[in-house]
mmCIF file of C-alpha atoms in Angstrom:
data_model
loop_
_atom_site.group_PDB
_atom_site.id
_atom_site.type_symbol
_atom_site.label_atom_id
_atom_site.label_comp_id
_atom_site.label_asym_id
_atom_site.label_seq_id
_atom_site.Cartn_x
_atom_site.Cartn_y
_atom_site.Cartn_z
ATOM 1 C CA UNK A 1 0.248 -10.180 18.465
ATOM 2 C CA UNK A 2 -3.251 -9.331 18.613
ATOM 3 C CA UNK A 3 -5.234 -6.305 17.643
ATOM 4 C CA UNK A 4 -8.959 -5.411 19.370
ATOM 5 C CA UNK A 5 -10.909 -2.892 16.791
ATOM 6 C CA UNK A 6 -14.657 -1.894 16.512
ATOM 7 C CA UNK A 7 -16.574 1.024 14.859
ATOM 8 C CA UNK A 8 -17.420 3.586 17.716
ATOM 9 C CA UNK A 9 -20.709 5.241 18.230
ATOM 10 C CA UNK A 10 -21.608 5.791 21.226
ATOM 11 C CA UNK A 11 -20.076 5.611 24.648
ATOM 12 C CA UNK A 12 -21.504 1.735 24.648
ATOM 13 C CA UNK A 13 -19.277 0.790 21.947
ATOM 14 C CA UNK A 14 -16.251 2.177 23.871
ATOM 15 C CA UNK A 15 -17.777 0.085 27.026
ATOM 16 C CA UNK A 16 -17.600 -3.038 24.807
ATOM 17 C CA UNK A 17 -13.938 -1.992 23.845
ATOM 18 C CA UNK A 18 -13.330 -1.964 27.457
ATOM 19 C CA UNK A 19 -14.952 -5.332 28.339
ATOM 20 C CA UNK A 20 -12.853 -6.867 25.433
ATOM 21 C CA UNK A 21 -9.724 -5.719 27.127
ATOM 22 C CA UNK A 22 -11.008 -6.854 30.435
ATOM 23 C CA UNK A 23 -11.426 -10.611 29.150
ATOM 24 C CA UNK A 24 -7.736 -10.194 27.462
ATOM 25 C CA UNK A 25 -6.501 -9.604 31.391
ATOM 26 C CA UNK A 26 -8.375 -12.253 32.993
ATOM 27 C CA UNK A 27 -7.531 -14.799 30.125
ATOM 28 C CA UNK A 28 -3.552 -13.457 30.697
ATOM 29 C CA UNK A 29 -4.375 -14.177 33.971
ATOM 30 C CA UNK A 30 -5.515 -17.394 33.882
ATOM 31 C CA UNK A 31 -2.746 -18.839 31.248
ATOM 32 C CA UNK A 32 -0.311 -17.162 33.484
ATOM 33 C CA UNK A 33 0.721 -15.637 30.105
ATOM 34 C CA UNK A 34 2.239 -11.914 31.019
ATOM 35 C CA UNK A 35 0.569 -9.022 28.606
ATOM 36 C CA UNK A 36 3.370 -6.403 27.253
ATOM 37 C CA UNK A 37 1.675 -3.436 28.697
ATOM 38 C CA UNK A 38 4.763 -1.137 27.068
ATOM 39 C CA UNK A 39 4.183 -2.529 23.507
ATOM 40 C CA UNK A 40 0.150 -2.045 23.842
ATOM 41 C CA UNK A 41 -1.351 1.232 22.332
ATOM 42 C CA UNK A 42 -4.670 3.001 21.048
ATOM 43 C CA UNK A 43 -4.972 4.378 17.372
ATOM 44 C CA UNK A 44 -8.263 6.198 16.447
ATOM 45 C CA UNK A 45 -9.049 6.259 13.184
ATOM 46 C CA UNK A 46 -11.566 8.692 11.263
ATOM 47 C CA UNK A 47 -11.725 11.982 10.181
ATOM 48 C CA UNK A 48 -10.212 15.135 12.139
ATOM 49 C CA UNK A 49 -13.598 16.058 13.992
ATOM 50 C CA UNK A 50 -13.895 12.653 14.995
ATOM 51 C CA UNK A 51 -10.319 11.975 16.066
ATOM 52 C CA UNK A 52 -11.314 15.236 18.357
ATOM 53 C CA UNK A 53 -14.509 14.113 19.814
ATOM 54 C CA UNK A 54 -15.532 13.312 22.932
ATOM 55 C CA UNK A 55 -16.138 9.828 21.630
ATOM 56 C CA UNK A 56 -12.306 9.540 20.834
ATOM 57 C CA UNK A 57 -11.279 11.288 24.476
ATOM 58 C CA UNK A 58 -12.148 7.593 26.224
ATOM 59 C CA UNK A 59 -8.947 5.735 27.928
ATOM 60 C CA UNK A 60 -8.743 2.705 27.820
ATOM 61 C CA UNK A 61 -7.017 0.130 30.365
ATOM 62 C CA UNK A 62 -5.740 -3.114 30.789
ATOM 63 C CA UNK A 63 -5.310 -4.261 34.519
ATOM 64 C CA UNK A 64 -4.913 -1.089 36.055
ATOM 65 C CA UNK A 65 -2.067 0.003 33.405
ATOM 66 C CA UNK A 66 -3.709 2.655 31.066
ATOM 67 C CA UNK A 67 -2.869 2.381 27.345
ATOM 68 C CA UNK A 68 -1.482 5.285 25.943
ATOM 69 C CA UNK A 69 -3.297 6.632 23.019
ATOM 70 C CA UNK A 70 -0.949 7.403 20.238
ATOM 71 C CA UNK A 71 -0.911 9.224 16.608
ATOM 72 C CA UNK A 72 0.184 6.656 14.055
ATOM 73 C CA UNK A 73 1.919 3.025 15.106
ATOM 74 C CA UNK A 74 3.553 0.480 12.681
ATOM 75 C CA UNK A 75 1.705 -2.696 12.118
ATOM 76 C CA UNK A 76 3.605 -5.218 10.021
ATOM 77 C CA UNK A 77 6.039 -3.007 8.663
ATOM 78 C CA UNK A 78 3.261 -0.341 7.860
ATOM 79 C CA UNK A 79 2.920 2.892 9.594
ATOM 80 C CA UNK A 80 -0.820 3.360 10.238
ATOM 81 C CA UNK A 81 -1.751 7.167 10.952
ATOM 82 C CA UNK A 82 -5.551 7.676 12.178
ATOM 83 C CA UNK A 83 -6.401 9.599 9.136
ATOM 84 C CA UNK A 84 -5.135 7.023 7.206
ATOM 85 C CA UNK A 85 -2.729 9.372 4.745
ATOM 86 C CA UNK A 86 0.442 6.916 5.100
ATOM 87 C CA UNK A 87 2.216 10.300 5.480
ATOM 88 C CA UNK A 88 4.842 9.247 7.989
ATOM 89 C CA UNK A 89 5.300 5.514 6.073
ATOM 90 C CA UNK A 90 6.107 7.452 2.863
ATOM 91 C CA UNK A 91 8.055 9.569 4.049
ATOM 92 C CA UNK A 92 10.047 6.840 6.315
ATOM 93 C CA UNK A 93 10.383 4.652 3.525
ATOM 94 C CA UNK A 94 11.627 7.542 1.231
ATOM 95 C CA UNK A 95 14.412 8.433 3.955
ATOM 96 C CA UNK A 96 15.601 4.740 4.466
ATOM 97 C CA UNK A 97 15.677 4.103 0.137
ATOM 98 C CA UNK A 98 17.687 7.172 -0.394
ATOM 99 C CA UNK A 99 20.108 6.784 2.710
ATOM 100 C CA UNK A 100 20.840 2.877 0.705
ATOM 101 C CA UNK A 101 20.588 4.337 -3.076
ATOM 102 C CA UNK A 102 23.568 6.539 -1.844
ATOM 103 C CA UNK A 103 25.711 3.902 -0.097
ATOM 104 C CA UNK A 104 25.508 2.001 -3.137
ATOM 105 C CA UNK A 105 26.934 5.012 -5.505
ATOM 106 C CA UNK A 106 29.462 5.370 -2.653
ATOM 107 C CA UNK A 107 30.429 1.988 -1.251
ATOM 108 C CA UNK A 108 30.398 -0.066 -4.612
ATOM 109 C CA UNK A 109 34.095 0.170 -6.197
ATOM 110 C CA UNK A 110 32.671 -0.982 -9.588
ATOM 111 C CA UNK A 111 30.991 1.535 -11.748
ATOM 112 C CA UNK A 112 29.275 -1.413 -14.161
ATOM 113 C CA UNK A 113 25.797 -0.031 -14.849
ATOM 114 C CA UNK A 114 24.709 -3.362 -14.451
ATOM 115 C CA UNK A 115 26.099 -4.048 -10.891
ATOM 116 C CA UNK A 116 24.682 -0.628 -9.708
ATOM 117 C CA UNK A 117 20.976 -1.391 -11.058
ATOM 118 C CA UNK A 118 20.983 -5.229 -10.043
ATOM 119 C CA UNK A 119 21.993 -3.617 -6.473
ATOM 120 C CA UNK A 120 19.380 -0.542 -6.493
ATOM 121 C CA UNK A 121 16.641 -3.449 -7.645
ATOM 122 C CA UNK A 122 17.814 -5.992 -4.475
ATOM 123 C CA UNK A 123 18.663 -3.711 -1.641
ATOM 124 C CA UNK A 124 16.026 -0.046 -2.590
ATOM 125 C CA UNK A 125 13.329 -1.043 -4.455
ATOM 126 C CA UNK A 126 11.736 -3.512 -2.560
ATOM 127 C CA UNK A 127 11.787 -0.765 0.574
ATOM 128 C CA UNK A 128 9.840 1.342 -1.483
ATOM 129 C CA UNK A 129 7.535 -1.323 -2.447
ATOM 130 C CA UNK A 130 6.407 -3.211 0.405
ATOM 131 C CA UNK A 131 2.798 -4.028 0.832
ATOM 132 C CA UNK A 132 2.357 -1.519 -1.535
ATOM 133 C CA UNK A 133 -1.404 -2.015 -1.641
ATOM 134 C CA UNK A 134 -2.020 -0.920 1.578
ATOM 135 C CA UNK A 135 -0.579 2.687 1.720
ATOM 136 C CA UNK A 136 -0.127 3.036 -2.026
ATOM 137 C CA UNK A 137 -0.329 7.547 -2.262
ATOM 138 C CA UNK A 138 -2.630 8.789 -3.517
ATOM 139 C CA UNK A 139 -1.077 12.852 -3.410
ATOM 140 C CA UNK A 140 1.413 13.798 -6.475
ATOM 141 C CA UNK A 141 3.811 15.167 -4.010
ATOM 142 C CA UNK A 142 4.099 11.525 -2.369
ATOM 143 C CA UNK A 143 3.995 10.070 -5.816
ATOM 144 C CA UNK A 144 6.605 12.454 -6.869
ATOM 145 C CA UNK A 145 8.787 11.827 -3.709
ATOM 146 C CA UNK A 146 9.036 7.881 -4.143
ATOM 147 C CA UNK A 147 9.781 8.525 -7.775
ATOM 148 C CA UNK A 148 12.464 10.476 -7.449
ATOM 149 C CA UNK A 149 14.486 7.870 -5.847
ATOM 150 C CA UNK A 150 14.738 6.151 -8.240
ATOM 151 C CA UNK A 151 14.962 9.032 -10.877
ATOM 152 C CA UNK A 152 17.971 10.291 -9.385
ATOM 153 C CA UNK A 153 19.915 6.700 -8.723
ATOM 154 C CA UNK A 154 19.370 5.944 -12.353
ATOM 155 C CA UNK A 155 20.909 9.679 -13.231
ATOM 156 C CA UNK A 156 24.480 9.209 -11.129
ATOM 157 C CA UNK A 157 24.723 5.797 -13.442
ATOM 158 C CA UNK A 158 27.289 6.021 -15.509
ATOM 159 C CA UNK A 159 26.385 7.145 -19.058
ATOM 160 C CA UNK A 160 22.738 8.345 -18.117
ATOM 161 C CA UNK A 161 23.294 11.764 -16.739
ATOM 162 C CA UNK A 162 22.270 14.066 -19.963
ATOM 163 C CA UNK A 163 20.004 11.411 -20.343
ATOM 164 C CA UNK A 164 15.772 12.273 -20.132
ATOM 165 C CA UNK A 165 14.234 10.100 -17.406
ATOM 166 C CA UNK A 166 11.777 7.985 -19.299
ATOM 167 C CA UNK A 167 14.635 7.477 -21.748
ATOM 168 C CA UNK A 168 16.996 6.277 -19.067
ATOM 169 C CA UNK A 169 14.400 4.136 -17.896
ATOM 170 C CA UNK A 170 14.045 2.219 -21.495
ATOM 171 C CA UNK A 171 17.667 2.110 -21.610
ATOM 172 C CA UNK A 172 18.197 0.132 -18.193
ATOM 173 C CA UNK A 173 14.648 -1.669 -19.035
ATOM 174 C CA UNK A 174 12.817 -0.538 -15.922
ATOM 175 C CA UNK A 175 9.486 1.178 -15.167
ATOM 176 C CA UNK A 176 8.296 3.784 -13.302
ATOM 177 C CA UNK A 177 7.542 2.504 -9.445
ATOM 178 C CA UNK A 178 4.007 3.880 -9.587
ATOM 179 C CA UNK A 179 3.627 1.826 -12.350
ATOM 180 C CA UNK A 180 4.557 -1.037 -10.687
ATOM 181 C CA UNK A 181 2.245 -0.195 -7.861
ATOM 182 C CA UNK A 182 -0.919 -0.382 -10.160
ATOM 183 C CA UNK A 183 0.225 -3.660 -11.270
ATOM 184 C CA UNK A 184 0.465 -4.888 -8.037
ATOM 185 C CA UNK A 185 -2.945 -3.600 -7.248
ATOM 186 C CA UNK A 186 -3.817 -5.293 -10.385
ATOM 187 C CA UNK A 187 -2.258 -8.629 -9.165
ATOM 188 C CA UNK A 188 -3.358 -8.662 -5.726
ATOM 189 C CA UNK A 189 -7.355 -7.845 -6.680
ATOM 190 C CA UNK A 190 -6.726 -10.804 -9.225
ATOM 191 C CA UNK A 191 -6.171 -12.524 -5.775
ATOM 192 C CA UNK A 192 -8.849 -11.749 -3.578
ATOM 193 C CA UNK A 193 -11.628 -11.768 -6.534
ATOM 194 C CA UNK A 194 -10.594 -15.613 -7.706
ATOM 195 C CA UNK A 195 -9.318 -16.278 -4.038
ATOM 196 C CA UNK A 196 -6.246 -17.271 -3.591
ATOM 197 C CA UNK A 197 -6.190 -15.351 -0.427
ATOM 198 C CA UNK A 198 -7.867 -16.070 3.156
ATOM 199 C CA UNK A 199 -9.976 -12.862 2.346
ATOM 200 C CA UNK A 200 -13.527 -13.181 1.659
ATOM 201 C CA UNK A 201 -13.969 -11.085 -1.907
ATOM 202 C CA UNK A 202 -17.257 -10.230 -0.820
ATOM 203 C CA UNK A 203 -15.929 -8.148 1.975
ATOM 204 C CA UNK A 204 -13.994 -6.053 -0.260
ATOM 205 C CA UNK A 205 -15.546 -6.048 -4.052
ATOM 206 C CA UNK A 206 -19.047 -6.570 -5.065
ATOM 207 C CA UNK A 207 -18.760 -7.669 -8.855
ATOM 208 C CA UNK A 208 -20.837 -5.586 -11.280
ATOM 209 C CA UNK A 209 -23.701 -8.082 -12.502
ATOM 210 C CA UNK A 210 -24.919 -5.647 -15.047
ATOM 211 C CA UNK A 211 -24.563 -6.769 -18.941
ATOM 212 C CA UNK A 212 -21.366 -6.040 -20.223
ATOM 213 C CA UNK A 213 -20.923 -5.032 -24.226
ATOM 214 C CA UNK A 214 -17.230 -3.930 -23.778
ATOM 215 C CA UNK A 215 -14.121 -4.873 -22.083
ATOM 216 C CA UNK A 216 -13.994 -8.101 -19.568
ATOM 217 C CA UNK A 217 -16.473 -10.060 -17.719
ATOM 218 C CA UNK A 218 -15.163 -9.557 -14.511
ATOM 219 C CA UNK A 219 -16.237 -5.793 -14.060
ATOM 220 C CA UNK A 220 -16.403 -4.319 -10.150
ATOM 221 C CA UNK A 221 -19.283 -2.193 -8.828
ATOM 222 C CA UNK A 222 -17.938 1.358 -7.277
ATOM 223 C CA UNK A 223 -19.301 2.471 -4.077
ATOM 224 C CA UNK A 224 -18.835 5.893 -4.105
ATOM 225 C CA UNK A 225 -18.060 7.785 -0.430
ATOM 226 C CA UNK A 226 -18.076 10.830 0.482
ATOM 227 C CA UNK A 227 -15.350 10.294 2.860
ATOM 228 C CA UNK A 228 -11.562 10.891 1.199
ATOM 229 C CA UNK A 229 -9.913 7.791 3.224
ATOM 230 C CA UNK A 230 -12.653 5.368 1.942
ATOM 231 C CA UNK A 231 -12.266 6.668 -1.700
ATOM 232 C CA UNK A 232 -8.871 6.456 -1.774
ATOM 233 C CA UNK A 233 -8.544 2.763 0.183
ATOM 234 C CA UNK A 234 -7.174 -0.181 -1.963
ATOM 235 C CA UNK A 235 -10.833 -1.195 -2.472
ATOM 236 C CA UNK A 236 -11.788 1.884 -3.969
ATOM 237 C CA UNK A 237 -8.702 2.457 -5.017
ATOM 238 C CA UNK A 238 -8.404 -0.085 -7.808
ATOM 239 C CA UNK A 239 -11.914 -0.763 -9.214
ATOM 240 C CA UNK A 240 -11.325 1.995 -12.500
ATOM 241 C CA UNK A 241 -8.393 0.522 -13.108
ATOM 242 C CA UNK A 242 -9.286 -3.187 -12.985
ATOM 243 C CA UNK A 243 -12.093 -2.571 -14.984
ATOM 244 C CA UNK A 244 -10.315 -0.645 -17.741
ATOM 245 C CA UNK A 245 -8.528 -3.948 -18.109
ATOM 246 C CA UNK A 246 -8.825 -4.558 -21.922
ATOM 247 C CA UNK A 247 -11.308 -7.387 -22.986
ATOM 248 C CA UNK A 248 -8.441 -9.689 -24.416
ATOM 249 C CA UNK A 249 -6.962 -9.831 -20.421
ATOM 250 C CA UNK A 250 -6.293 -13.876 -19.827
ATOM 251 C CA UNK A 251 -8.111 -14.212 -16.503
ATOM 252 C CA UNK A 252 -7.691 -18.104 -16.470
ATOM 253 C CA UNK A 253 -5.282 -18.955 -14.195
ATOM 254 C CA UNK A 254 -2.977 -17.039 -12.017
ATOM 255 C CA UNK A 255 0.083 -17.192 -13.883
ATOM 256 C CA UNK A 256 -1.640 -16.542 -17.172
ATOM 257 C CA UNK A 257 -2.563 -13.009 -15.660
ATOM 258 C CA UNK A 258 0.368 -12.298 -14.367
ATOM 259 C CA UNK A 259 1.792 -12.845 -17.422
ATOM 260 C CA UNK A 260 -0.325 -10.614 -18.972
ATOM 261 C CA UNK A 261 -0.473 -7.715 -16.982
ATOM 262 C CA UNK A 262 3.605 -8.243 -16.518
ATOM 263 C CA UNK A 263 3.589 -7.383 -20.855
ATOM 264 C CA UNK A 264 0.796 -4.621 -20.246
ATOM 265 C CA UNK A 265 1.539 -1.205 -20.274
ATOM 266 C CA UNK A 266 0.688 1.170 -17.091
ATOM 267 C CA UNK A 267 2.055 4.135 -18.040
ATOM 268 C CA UNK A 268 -0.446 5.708 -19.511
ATOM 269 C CA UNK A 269 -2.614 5.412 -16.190
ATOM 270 C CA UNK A 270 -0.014 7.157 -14.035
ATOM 271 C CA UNK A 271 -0.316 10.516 -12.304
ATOM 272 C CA UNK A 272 2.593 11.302 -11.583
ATOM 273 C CA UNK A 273 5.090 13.774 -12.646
ATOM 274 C CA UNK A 274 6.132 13.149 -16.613
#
């Protein structure tokens, strides 16, 4: 798989998009290595005006096969839209975790609560959970929407049905899914910033060199942007919340903060509906 991406100004930067494409023929070509022209596409990405400039009406071809230009694609199990809302991938992964949270009520013979949640957690949850960071909502409908999956499996278990939802969830020992969200967020900025990923930190954070008197040493520096998309992105996204992170957080090693933020409460920074 490859993708070919660059920041488009001006009908040269479109001309370079073209020559990249050019050199992926010739070097297909020459390794008598066959390009899937059905499975290649263009996504532009920015904001409405620009997605309907003349900047964004360019085609672009490979060989003499143009490249349809599409609306959203999925990348890696992600469904990329070129305003970058994650509409369609919440709403996709929505359909697919209700359509198994009901074949579970249905299918499963036993009625053990504990069957039914070790089933929701194995087969739903982690549809609703993948690579969270990336197209984590940001909208209390979407919020709302993912919640409610599991607010309503958790109501059809036996016993829990007159039962108040954050009740229900202490009962079965679970959490909110947004909550779970920020603590991924949490855990995959621990990541990046000590790297343990391939990602260079200093493409993503810039850490806050000012003198701290409260909380941690390990304080991020917010860019703000006047562009939604940006402030909303997973590097925006999570620099309040990582540097709310209480002073006493055990930023040693890996497992030390994962063990931390795993005993750390999130509720209280969650937006949506109580």
């Amino acid at each position: 798989d490859l993708k070919l991406y660059s920041t488009v100004n001006s009908d040269q930067d479109n001309a370079h998009i073209q020559l990249c494409l050019n050199n992926l023929g010739r070097w297909g070509l020459k390794c008598q290595l066959s390009i899937s022209i059905s499975k290649c596409q263009t996504l532009h990405v920015g904001s409405k005006t620009a997605l309907s400039g003349p900047l964004a009406k360019t085609k672009f071809h490979i060989g003499d096969c143009e490249l349809p230009e599409v609306s959203a694609v999925r990348d890696l199990g992600v469904t990329v839209d070129g305003i970058m809302k994650f509409e369609q991938h919440i709403t996709d992964i929505i359909r697919r975790a209700t359509i198994k949270a009901k074949l579970i009520l249905k299918c499963f013979v036993s009625r053990d609560r504990k069957t039914l949640l070790k089933a929701f957690i194995t087969f739903v949850r982690p549809t609703l959970e993948y690579n969270s960071p990336v197209w984590s909502p940001r909208l209390h409908k979407h919020i709302d929407s993912i919640e409610k999956v599991q607010r309503h499996f958790t109501k059809c278990l036996p016993g829990m049905y007159n039962i108040s939802y954050d009740e229900r969830l202490r009962l079965l020992k679970l959490e909110k899914l947004e909550a779970r969200r920020l603590r991924t967020d949490m855990l995959t900025t621990y990541k990046i910033i000590f790297g343990h990923t391939i990602i260079n930190n200093a493409d993503i954070f810039r850490l806050n060199n000012t003198i701290v008197t409260r909380g941690h040493h390990y304080k991020l520096f917010y860019i703000r942007s006047q562009c939604e998309a940006r402030r909303h992105c997973f590097a925006s996204r999570v620099v309040s919340l990582w540097n709310k992170l209480p002073a006493e957080t055990d930023f040693s090693t890996l497992t030390n903060f994962k063990r931390f933020i795993t005993n750390f409460n999130f509720d209280s920074y969650c937006v949506g509906k109580r």
